[in-house]
Amino acid sequence: MRSSHASAWGNNMTYFIDTHAHIMAEEFQEDLEDVIRRTEEAHVDRIMIITLSHEETMKAIAFAERDLHKYQVAAGIFPEDVAGVSEEDWQLFVKTAADPRITCIGEIGLDYYWEKDPEVRKLQRDFFIRQIELAKQLNKPYLVHSRDAIQDTFDIMKEQGGRALLHCYSSTKEMAREFTKRGFYIALGGALTFKNARHSVEVCEDIDENYLLSETDCPYMAPVPMRGKRNEPSYIPLIVKKMAEVRNVTTEHMADVIAANWDRFLEGKQ
């Protein structure tokens, strides 16, 4: 674990983890180095870079070479993109996913919010299953996006198994318990800090702390008091602080728990 670190002066420094950051997105291209500098100032020690295209993945792999402890890369076919995936695209993704520099498969899953066509929804489910199967073949964890599709998401994950986390979890505490019973992790982000975040607060308060993770999902959903601005990894301490407040523990304790959970998730240990 590297979340707490004793300095030469005897002070403990708390480190934070962003398990879901789209820092290769165009929103960060003009000032990425400033964004990275702010992560150092905020002691954000580890960042999972989420990529949703082959071009993004290649950029992220090259970027991560600057610090292989701090940066890891995930690659996935997003549910809203599945209708445009050719067999050639799929084979390229399979080859890319097998690259040892890819730590996780994701984000993958289901998104019914905009998609009402039953055939396209079925295609989303088919691609979700295919990518879970690939993750299991490669012995890699997978990162799940689920929007307005929690029951189908649960049914597929229950049947398929594997190592997984629910990214930006927004469903009920009862459903969260069902996921964690099966060893799946729950990642919470900026929405936890919103005034109307009843479900997120209940989930954070209720589930076993050993299944909680922190994320920004930047550039989206910046936490209070940054709401309305572009989100970035340096805001993760605001989210962890809120998690600690909800659970009535110290921020240092929450950060340590998240670090241990993240290591366990990536290593496949229970």
PDB file of C-alpha atoms in Angstrom:
ATOM      1  CA  MET A   1       0.000   0.000   0.000  1.00  0.00           C
ATOM      2  CA  ARG A   2       1.259   3.459  -0.849  1.00  0.00           C
ATOM      3  CA  SER A   3      -1.555   5.691   0.313  1.00  0.00           C
ATOM      4  CA  SER A   4       0.188   6.822   3.497  1.00  0.00           C
ATOM      5  CA  HIS A   5       3.825   7.750   3.504  1.00  0.00           C
ATOM      6  CA  ALA A   6       6.032   8.907   6.359  1.00  0.00           C
ATOM      7  CA  SER A   7       8.370  11.717   5.376  1.00  0.00           C
ATOM      8  CA  ALA A   8      11.858  12.353   6.744  1.00  0.00           C
ATOM      9  CA  TRP A   9      10.226  14.822   9.149  1.00  0.00           C
ATOM     10  CA  GLY A  10       7.921  12.167  10.565  1.00  0.00           C
ATOM     11  CA  ASN A  11       4.727  13.538   8.991  1.00  0.00           C
ATOM     12  CA  ASN A  12       2.272  11.219   7.315  1.00  0.00           C
ATOM     13  CA  MET A  13       1.159  12.178   3.821  1.00  0.00           C
ATOM     14  CA  THR A  14      -2.137  10.882   2.495  1.00  0.00           C
ATOM     15  CA  TYR A  15      -2.238   9.736  -1.114  1.00  0.00           C
ATOM     16  CA  PHE A  16      -5.315   9.368  -3.280  1.00  0.00           C
ATOM     17  CA  ILE A  17      -6.431   7.165  -6.164  1.00  0.00           C
ATOM     18  CA  ASP A  18      -8.547   8.036  -9.192  1.00  0.00           C
ATOM     19  CA  THR A  19      -9.829   4.754 -10.600  1.00  0.00           C
ATOM     20  CA  HIS A  20     -11.530   6.336 -13.627  1.00  0.00           C
ATOM     21  CA  ALA A  21     -10.115   9.317 -15.534  1.00  0.00           C
ATOM     22  CA  HIS A  22     -10.501  10.233 -19.217  1.00  0.00           C
ATOM     23  CA  ILE A  23      -7.364  12.374 -19.322  1.00  0.00           C
ATOM     24  CA  MET A  24      -6.626  11.464 -22.942  1.00  0.00           C
ATOM     25  CA  ALA A  25      -9.891  13.147 -23.966  1.00  0.00           C
ATOM     26  CA  GLU A  26      -9.764  16.332 -26.033  1.00  0.00           C
ATOM     27  CA  GLU A  27     -10.934  18.381 -23.033  1.00  0.00           C
ATOM     28  CA  PHE A  28      -7.438  17.976 -21.529  1.00  0.00           C
ATOM     29  CA  GLN A  29      -5.223  18.372 -24.569  1.00  0.00           C
ATOM     30  CA  GLU A  30      -4.504  22.093 -24.211  1.00  0.00           C
ATOM     31  CA  ASP A  31      -3.354  21.987 -20.583  1.00  0.00           C
ATOM     32  CA  LEU A  32      -2.627  18.352 -19.744  1.00  0.00           C
ATOM     33  CA  GLU A  33       0.723  19.122 -18.141  1.00  0.00           C
ATOM     34  CA  ASP A  34      -0.932  21.637 -15.807  1.00  0.00           C
ATOM     35  CA  VAL A  35      -3.564  19.016 -14.943  1.00  0.00           C
ATOM     36  CA  ILE A  36      -0.801  16.532 -14.100  1.00  0.00           C
ATOM     37  CA  ARG A  37       1.047  19.103 -11.999  1.00  0.00           C
ATOM     38  CA  ARG A  38      -2.110  19.646  -9.965  1.00  0.00           C
ATOM     39  CA  THR A  39      -2.395  15.896  -9.317  1.00  0.00           C
ATOM     40  CA  GLU A  40       1.073  16.008  -7.792  1.00  0.00           C
ATOM     41  CA  GLU A  41       0.129  18.952  -5.606  1.00  0.00           C
ATOM     42  CA  ALA A  42      -3.033  17.126  -4.480  1.00  0.00           C
ATOM     43  CA  HIS A  43      -1.126  13.857  -3.831  1.00  0.00           C
ATOM     44  CA  VAL A  44      -3.148  11.868  -6.342  1.00  0.00           C
ATOM     45  CA  ASP A  45      -0.710   9.002  -6.505  1.00  0.00           C
ATOM     46  CA  ARG A  46      -2.418   6.638  -8.956  1.00  0.00           C
ATOM     47  CA  ILE A  47      -4.694   7.183 -11.951  1.00  0.00           C
ATOM     48  CA  MET A  48      -6.472   4.678 -14.175  1.00  0.00           C
ATOM     49  CA  ILE A  49      -6.647   6.216 -17.658  1.00  0.00           C
ATOM     50  CA  ILE A  50      -9.864   5.151 -19.405  1.00  0.00           C
ATOM     51  CA  THR A  51      -9.701   4.937 -23.206  1.00  0.00           C
ATOM     52  CA  LEU A  52     -12.572   4.343 -25.614  1.00  0.00           C
ATOM     53  CA  SER A  53     -10.825   4.199 -28.996  1.00  0.00           C
ATOM     54  CA  HIS A  54      -7.688   2.633 -30.419  1.00  0.00           C
ATOM     55  CA  GLU A  55      -6.139   6.069 -30.908  1.00  0.00           C
ATOM     56  CA  GLU A  56      -6.819   7.049 -27.282  1.00  0.00           C
ATOM     57  CA  THR A  57      -5.418   3.744 -26.051  1.00  0.00           C
ATOM     58  CA  MET A  58      -2.150   4.159 -27.946  1.00  0.00           C
ATOM     59  CA  LYS A  59      -1.789   7.722 -26.650  1.00  0.00           C
ATOM     60  CA  ALA A  60      -2.448   6.555 -23.085  1.00  0.00           C
ATOM     61  CA  ILE A  61       0.080   3.719 -23.289  1.00  0.00           C
ATOM     62  CA  ALA A  62       2.767   6.146 -24.450  1.00  0.00           C
ATOM     63  CA  PHE A  63       1.790   8.683 -21.786  1.00  0.00           C
ATOM     64  CA  ALA A  64       1.818   6.095 -18.986  1.00  0.00           C
ATOM     65  CA  GLU A  65       5.472   5.302 -19.689  1.00  0.00           C
ATOM     66  CA  ARG A  66       6.425   8.445 -17.764  1.00  0.00           C
ATOM     67  CA  ASP A  67       5.416   6.774 -14.473  1.00  0.00           C
ATOM     68  CA  LEU A  68       4.195   3.167 -14.563  1.00  0.00           C
ATOM     69  CA  HIS A  69       3.299   3.222 -10.872  1.00  0.00           C
ATOM     70  CA  LYS A  70       1.109   6.293 -11.145  1.00  0.00           C
ATOM     71  CA  TYR A  71      -0.549   5.594 -14.500  1.00  0.00           C
ATOM     72  CA  GLN A  72      -2.309   2.511 -15.756  1.00  0.00           C
ATOM     73  CA  VAL A  73      -4.463   2.099 -18.843  1.00  0.00           C
ATOM     74  CA  ALA A  74      -7.896   0.580 -19.493  1.00  0.00           C
ATOM     75  CA  ALA A  75      -9.351  -0.064 -22.955  1.00  0.00           C
ATOM     76  CA  GLY A  76     -12.960  -0.848 -23.773  1.00  0.00           C
ATOM     77  CA  ILE A  77     -15.745  -0.584 -26.314  1.00  0.00           C
ATOM     78  CA  PHE A  78     -18.323   1.791 -24.846  1.00  0.00           C
ATOM     79  CA  PRO A  79     -21.969   0.644 -25.055  1.00  0.00           C
ATOM     80  CA  GLU A  80     -23.041   3.643 -27.131  1.00  0.00           C
ATOM     81  CA  ASP A  81     -20.420   2.729 -29.753  1.00  0.00           C
ATOM     82  CA  VAL A  82     -21.236  -0.951 -30.303  1.00  0.00           C
ATOM     83  CA  ALA A  83     -23.487  -0.441 -33.345  1.00  0.00           C
ATOM     84  CA  GLY A  84     -20.533   0.905 -35.340  1.00  0.00           C
ATOM     85  CA  VAL A  85     -18.077  -1.888 -34.503  1.00  0.00           C
ATOM     86  CA  SER A  86     -17.016  -4.045 -37.465  1.00  0.00           C
ATOM     87  CA  GLU A  87     -15.393  -7.469 -37.196  1.00  0.00           C
ATOM     88  CA  GLU A  88     -12.098  -5.822 -38.119  1.00  0.00           C
ATOM     89  CA  ASP A  89     -12.594  -3.330 -35.279  1.00  0.00           C
ATOM     90  CA  TRP A  90     -13.319  -6.175 -32.873  1.00  0.00           C
ATOM     91  CA  GLN A  91     -10.187  -8.094 -33.839  1.00  0.00           C
ATOM     92  CA  LEU A  92      -8.059  -4.975 -33.368  1.00  0.00           C
ATOM     93  CA  PHE A  93      -9.621  -4.482 -29.936  1.00  0.00           C
ATOM     94  CA  VAL A  94      -8.928  -8.114 -28.970  1.00  0.00           C
ATOM     95  CA  LYS A  95      -5.285  -7.702 -29.980  1.00  0.00           C
ATOM     96  CA  THR A  96      -4.981  -4.404 -28.100  1.00  0.00           C
ATOM     97  CA  ALA A  97      -6.658  -5.763 -24.966  1.00  0.00           C
ATOM     98  CA  ALA A  98      -4.071  -8.545 -24.801  1.00  0.00           C
ATOM     99  CA  ASP A  99      -1.227  -6.017 -24.591  1.00  0.00           C
ATOM    100  CA  PRO A 100       0.359  -6.354 -21.126  1.00  0.00           C
ATOM    101  CA  ARG A 101       0.347  -2.550 -20.850  1.00  0.00           C
ATOM    102  CA  ILE A 102      -3.462  -2.707 -20.682  1.00  0.00           C
ATOM    103  CA  THR A 103      -4.391  -3.352 -17.046  1.00  0.00           C
ATOM    104  CA  CYS A 104      -8.197  -3.416 -17.281  1.00  0.00           C
ATOM    105  CA  ILE A 105     -10.944  -3.876 -19.850  1.00  0.00           C
ATOM    106  CA  GLY A 106     -13.269  -0.904 -19.714  1.00  0.00           C
ATOM    107  CA  GLU A 107     -15.274   0.962 -19.571  1.00  0.00           C
ATOM    108  CA  ILE A 108     -17.814  -1.530 -20.884  1.00  0.00           C
ATOM    109  CA  GLY A 109     -21.445  -2.229 -20.065  1.00  0.00           C
ATOM    110  CA  LEU A 110     -24.952  -1.026 -20.835  1.00  0.00           C
ATOM    111  CA  ASP A 111     -26.476   2.401 -21.407  1.00  0.00           C
ATOM    112  CA  TYR A 112     -30.222   2.490 -22.028  1.00  0.00           C
ATOM    113  CA  TYR A 113     -30.639   6.194 -21.214  1.00  0.00           C
ATOM    114  CA  TRP A 114     -30.551   7.376 -24.826  1.00  0.00           C
ATOM    115  CA  GLU A 115     -30.940   4.038 -26.591  1.00  0.00           C
ATOM    116  CA  LYS A 116     -34.553   2.846 -26.861  1.00  0.00           C
ATOM    117  CA  ASP A 117     -34.189   0.423 -29.790  1.00  0.00           C
ATOM    118  CA  PRO A 118     -34.545  -3.149 -28.450  1.00  0.00           C
ATOM    119  CA  GLU A 119     -32.174  -4.517 -31.118  1.00  0.00           C
ATOM    120  CA  VAL A 120     -29.417  -2.072 -30.239  1.00  0.00           C
ATOM    121  CA  ARG A 121     -29.919  -2.780 -26.544  1.00  0.00           C
ATOM    122  CA  LYS A 122     -29.501  -6.469 -27.318  1.00  0.00           C
ATOM    123  CA  LEU A 123     -26.306  -5.644 -29.214  1.00  0.00           C
ATOM    124  CA  GLN A 124     -25.049  -3.772 -26.154  1.00  0.00           C
ATOM    125  CA  ARG A 125     -25.672  -6.857 -24.022  1.00  0.00           C
ATOM    126  CA  ASP A 126     -23.912  -9.078 -26.568  1.00  0.00           C
ATOM    127  CA  PHE A 127     -20.827  -6.840 -26.632  1.00  0.00           C
ATOM    128  CA  PHE A 128     -20.840  -6.560 -22.839  1.00  0.00           C
ATOM    129  CA  ILE A 129     -20.727 -10.342 -22.545  1.00  0.00           C
ATOM    130  CA  ARG A 130     -18.053 -10.673 -25.245  1.00  0.00           C
ATOM    131  CA  GLN A 131     -15.826  -8.175 -23.464  1.00  0.00           C
ATOM    132  CA  ILE A 132     -16.322  -9.821 -20.077  1.00  0.00           C
ATOM    133  CA  GLU A 133     -15.377 -13.153 -21.619  1.00  0.00           C
ATOM    134  CA  LEU A 134     -12.283 -11.533 -23.115  1.00  0.00           C
ATOM    135  CA  ALA A 135     -11.348 -10.011 -19.755  1.00  0.00           C
ATOM    136  CA  LYS A 136     -11.620 -13.417 -18.104  1.00  0.00           C
ATOM    137  CA  GLN A 137      -9.535 -15.056 -20.841  1.00  0.00           C
ATOM    138  CA  LEU A 138      -6.852 -12.427 -20.298  1.00  0.00           C
ATOM    139  CA  ASN A 139      -7.166 -12.611 -16.487  1.00  0.00           C
ATOM    140  CA  LYS A 140      -7.836  -8.886 -16.325  1.00  0.00           C
ATOM    141  CA  PRO A 141     -10.477  -7.018 -14.324  1.00  0.00           C
ATOM    142  CA  TYR A 142     -13.217  -5.083 -16.096  1.00  0.00           C
ATOM    143  CA  LEU A 143     -14.788  -1.687 -15.403  1.00  0.00           C
ATOM    144  CA  VAL A 144     -18.549  -1.413 -15.828  1.00  0.00           C
ATOM    145  CA  HIS A 145     -20.684   1.473 -17.062  1.00  0.00           C
ATOM    146  CA  SER A 146     -24.392   1.026 -16.300  1.00  0.00           C
ATOM    147  CA  ARG A 147     -26.994   3.710 -16.937  1.00  0.00           C
ATOM    148  CA  ASP A 148     -30.710   2.981 -16.670  1.00  0.00           C
ATOM    149  CA  ALA A 149     -29.839  -0.701 -17.073  1.00  0.00           C
ATOM    150  CA  ILE A 150     -28.911  -1.928 -13.602  1.00  0.00           C
ATOM    151  CA  GLN A 151     -30.981  -5.139 -13.604  1.00  0.00           C
ATOM    152  CA  ASP A 152     -29.628  -6.341 -16.957  1.00  0.00           C
ATOM    153  CA  THR A 153     -26.144  -5.336 -15.824  1.00  0.00           C
ATOM    154  CA  PHE A 154     -26.507  -7.344 -12.627  1.00  0.00           C
ATOM    155  CA  ASP A 155     -27.952 -10.385 -14.379  1.00  0.00           C
ATOM    156  CA  ILE A 156     -25.065 -10.499 -16.857  1.00  0.00           C
ATOM    157  CA  MET A 157     -22.376  -9.956 -14.232  1.00  0.00           C
ATOM    158  CA  LYS A 158     -23.931 -12.523 -11.905  1.00  0.00           C
ATOM    159  CA  GLU A 159     -23.821 -15.105 -14.692  1.00  0.00           C
ATOM    160  CA  GLN A 160     -20.416 -14.151 -16.094  1.00  0.00           C
ATOM    161  CA  GLY A 161     -18.473 -13.454 -12.901  1.00  0.00           C
ATOM    162  CA  GLY A 162     -14.889 -12.269 -13.199  1.00  0.00           C
ATOM    163  CA  ARG A 163     -13.231  -9.344 -11.444  1.00  0.00           C
ATOM    164  CA  ALA A 164     -15.191  -6.127 -11.844  1.00  0.00           C
ATOM    165  CA  LEU A 165     -16.125  -2.758 -10.447  1.00  0.00           C
ATOM    166  CA  LEU A 166     -19.252  -0.706 -11.000  1.00  0.00           C
ATOM    167  CA  HIS A 167     -18.010   2.684 -12.174  1.00  0.00           C
ATOM    168  CA  CYS A 168     -19.912   5.824 -11.138  1.00  0.00           C
ATOM    169  CA  TYR A 169     -22.442   3.693  -9.259  1.00  0.00           C
ATOM    170  CA  SER A 170     -25.871   5.361  -9.037  1.00  0.00           C
ATOM    171  CA  SER A 171     -28.337   2.620  -8.095  1.00  0.00           C
ATOM    172  CA  THR A 172     -29.670   1.593  -4.679  1.00  0.00           C
ATOM    173  CA  LYS A 173     -27.862   0.329  -1.616  1.00  0.00           C
ATOM    174  CA  GLU A 174     -29.838  -2.928  -1.858  1.00  0.00           C
ATOM    175  CA  MET A 175     -28.491  -3.562  -5.346  1.00  0.00           C
ATOM    176  CA  ALA A 176     -25.005  -2.512  -4.233  1.00  0.00           C
ATOM    177  CA  ARG A 177     -25.148  -5.202  -1.555  1.00  0.00           C
ATOM    178  CA  GLU A 178     -25.985  -7.801  -4.205  1.00  0.00           C
ATOM    179  CA  PHE A 179     -22.984  -6.753  -6.287  1.00  0.00           C
ATOM    180  CA  THR A 180     -20.584  -6.786  -3.340  1.00  0.00           C
ATOM    181  CA  LYS A 181     -21.867 -10.194  -2.191  1.00  0.00           C
ATOM    182  CA  ARG A 182     -20.443 -11.485  -5.463  1.00  0.00           C
ATOM    183  CA  GLY A 183     -17.105  -9.746  -4.972  1.00  0.00           C
ATOM    184  CA  PHE A 184     -17.748  -6.763  -7.246  1.00  0.00           C
ATOM    185  CA  TYR A 185     -16.484  -3.336  -6.195  1.00  0.00           C
ATOM    186  CA  ILE A 186     -18.377  -0.027  -6.116  1.00  0.00           C
ATOM    187  CA  ALA A 187     -16.712   3.205  -7.280  1.00  0.00           C
ATOM    188  CA  LEU A 188     -18.199   6.540  -6.248  1.00  0.00           C
ATOM    189  CA  GLY A 189     -17.463   9.925  -7.768  1.00  0.00           C
ATOM    190  CA  GLY A 190     -18.468  13.560  -7.698  1.00  0.00           C
ATOM    191  CA  ALA A 191     -22.186  12.802  -7.543  1.00  0.00           C
ATOM    192  CA  LEU A 192     -21.689  11.763  -3.915  1.00  0.00           C
ATOM    193  CA  THR A 193     -21.127  15.430  -3.042  1.00  0.00           C
ATOM    194  CA  PHE A 194     -24.322  16.702  -4.728  1.00  0.00           C
ATOM    195  CA  LYS A 195     -27.252  17.846  -2.574  1.00  0.00           C
ATOM    196  CA  ASN A 196     -29.651  15.334  -4.156  1.00  0.00           C
ATOM    197  CA  ALA A 197     -27.247  12.393  -3.882  1.00  0.00           C
ATOM    198  CA  ARG A 198     -29.428  10.254  -1.619  1.00  0.00           C
ATOM    199  CA  HIS A 199     -28.639   6.902  -3.281  1.00  0.00           C
ATOM    200  CA  SER A 200     -24.891   7.541  -3.434  1.00  0.00           C
ATOM    201  CA  VAL A 201     -24.777   8.584   0.224  1.00  0.00           C
ATOM    202  CA  GLU A 202     -26.777   5.528   1.302  1.00  0.00           C
ATOM    203  CA  VAL A 203     -24.497   3.224  -0.692  1.00  0.00           C
ATOM    204  CA  CYS A 204     -21.359   4.821   0.727  1.00  0.00           C
ATOM    205  CA  GLU A 205     -22.732   4.553   4.254  1.00  0.00           C
ATOM    206  CA  ASP A 206     -24.114   1.034   3.933  1.00  0.00           C
ATOM    207  CA  ILE A 207     -21.759  -1.292   2.086  1.00  0.00           C
ATOM    208  CA  ASP A 208     -18.635  -3.008   3.399  1.00  0.00           C
ATOM    209  CA  GLU A 209     -15.773  -0.502   3.146  1.00  0.00           C
ATOM    210  CA  ASN A 210     -13.611  -3.203   1.581  1.00  0.00           C
ATOM    211  CA  TYR A 211     -15.561  -2.791  -1.672  1.00  0.00           C
ATOM    212  CA  LEU A 212     -15.430   1.010  -1.959  1.00  0.00           C
ATOM    213  CA  LEU A 213     -13.319   2.866  -4.527  1.00  0.00           C
ATOM    214  CA  SER A 214     -12.956   6.516  -5.538  1.00  0.00           C
ATOM    215  CA  GLU A 215     -13.083   8.042  -9.017  1.00  0.00           C
ATOM    216  CA  THR A 216     -13.600  11.335 -10.818  1.00  0.00           C
ATOM    217  CA  ASP A 217     -14.880  10.197 -14.249  1.00  0.00           C
ATOM    218  CA  CYS A 218     -13.211  13.406 -15.395  1.00  0.00           C
ATOM    219  CA  PRO A 219     -13.850  15.577 -17.325  1.00  0.00           C
ATOM    220  CA  TYR A 220     -17.441  14.919 -16.207  1.00  0.00           C
ATOM    221  CA  MET A 221     -19.315  15.393 -12.914  1.00  0.00           C
ATOM    222  CA  ALA A 222     -16.983  17.597 -10.897  1.00  0.00           C
ATOM    223  CA  PRO A 223     -17.611  17.416  -7.136  1.00  0.00           C
ATOM    224  CA  VAL A 224     -18.878  20.277  -5.005  1.00  0.00           C
ATOM    225  CA  PRO A 225     -17.513  22.990  -4.749  1.00  0.00           C
ATOM    226  CA  MET A 226     -16.153  22.547  -8.299  1.00  0.00           C
ATOM    227  CA  ARG A 227     -19.504  21.523  -9.769  1.00  0.00           C
ATOM    228  CA  GLY A 228     -20.070  23.031 -13.210  1.00  0.00           C
ATOM    229  CA  LYS A 229     -16.349  23.147 -13.985  1.00  0.00           C
ATOM    230  CA  ARG A 230     -14.338  20.598 -15.923  1.00  0.00           C
ATOM    231  CA  ASN A 231     -13.551  17.735 -13.572  1.00  0.00           C
ATOM    232  CA  GLU A 232      -9.966  16.545 -13.166  1.00  0.00           C
ATOM    233  CA  PRO A 233      -8.039  13.995 -11.052  1.00  0.00           C
ATOM    234  CA  SER A 234      -6.786  16.608  -8.574  1.00  0.00           C
ATOM    235  CA  TYR A 235     -10.375  16.861  -7.268  1.00  0.00           C
ATOM    236  CA  ILE A 236     -10.363  13.274  -5.973  1.00  0.00           C
ATOM    237  CA  PRO A 237      -9.509  14.356  -2.378  1.00  0.00           C
ATOM    238  CA  LEU A 238     -12.869  16.193  -2.248  1.00  0.00           C
ATOM    239  CA  ILE A 239     -14.645  12.933  -3.048  1.00  0.00           C
ATOM    240  CA  VAL A 240     -12.658  10.854  -0.568  1.00  0.00           C
ATOM    241  CA  LYS A 241     -13.227  13.489   2.112  1.00  0.00           C
ATOM    242  CA  LYS A 242     -16.978  13.231   1.518  1.00  0.00           C
ATOM    243  CA  MET A 243     -16.812   9.433   1.654  1.00  0.00           C
ATOM    244  CA  ALA A 244     -15.019   9.706   4.992  1.00  0.00           C
ATOM    245  CA  GLU A 245     -17.628  12.134   6.342  1.00  0.00           C
ATOM    246  CA  VAL A 246     -20.478   9.837   5.332  1.00  0.00           C
ATOM    247  CA  ARG A 247     -18.817   6.860   7.005  1.00  0.00           C
ATOM    248  CA  ASN A 248     -17.691   8.889  10.055  1.00  0.00           C
ATOM    249  CA  VAL A 249     -14.006   8.030   9.627  1.00  0.00           C
ATOM    250  CA  THR A 250     -10.943  10.134   8.875  1.00  0.00           C
ATOM    251  CA  THR A 251      -9.981  11.023   5.341  1.00  0.00           C
ATOM    252  CA  GLU A 252      -6.656   9.276   5.969  1.00  0.00           C
ATOM    253  CA  HIS A 253      -8.432   6.066   6.923  1.00  0.00           C
ATOM    254  CA  MET A 254     -10.682   6.245   3.868  1.00  0.00           C
ATOM    255  CA  ALA A 255      -7.718   6.842   1.566  1.00  0.00           C
ATOM    256  CA  ASP A 256      -5.861   3.883   3.081  1.00  0.00           C
ATOM    257  CA  VAL A 257      -8.886   1.608   2.660  1.00  0.00           C
ATOM    258  CA  ILE A 258      -9.320   2.658  -0.971  1.00  0.00           C
ATOM    259  CA  ALA A 259      -5.640   2.034  -1.692  1.00  0.00           C
ATOM    260  CA  ALA A 260      -5.826  -1.468  -0.212  1.00  0.00           C
ATOM    261  CA  ASN A 261      -9.046  -2.177  -2.113  1.00  0.00           C
ATOM    262  CA  TRP A 262      -7.518  -1.003  -5.397  1.00  0.00           C
ATOM    263  CA  ASP A 263      -4.466  -3.218  -4.957  1.00  0.00           C
ATOM    264  CA  ARG A 264      -6.675  -6.180  -4.119  1.00  0.00           C
ATOM    265  CA  PHE A 265      -8.947  -5.518  -7.106  1.00  0.00           C
ATOM    266  CA  LEU A 266      -6.085  -5.278  -9.573  1.00  0.00           C
ATOM    267  CA  GLU A 267      -4.278  -8.302  -8.168  1.00  0.00           C
ATOM    268  CA  GLY A 268      -7.381 -10.482  -8.035  1.00  0.00           C
ATOM    269  CA  LYS A 269      -7.164 -11.193  -4.312  1.00  0.00           C
ATOM    270  CA  GLN A 270     -10.183 -11.503  -2.026  1.00  0.00           C
TER     271      GLN A 270
END
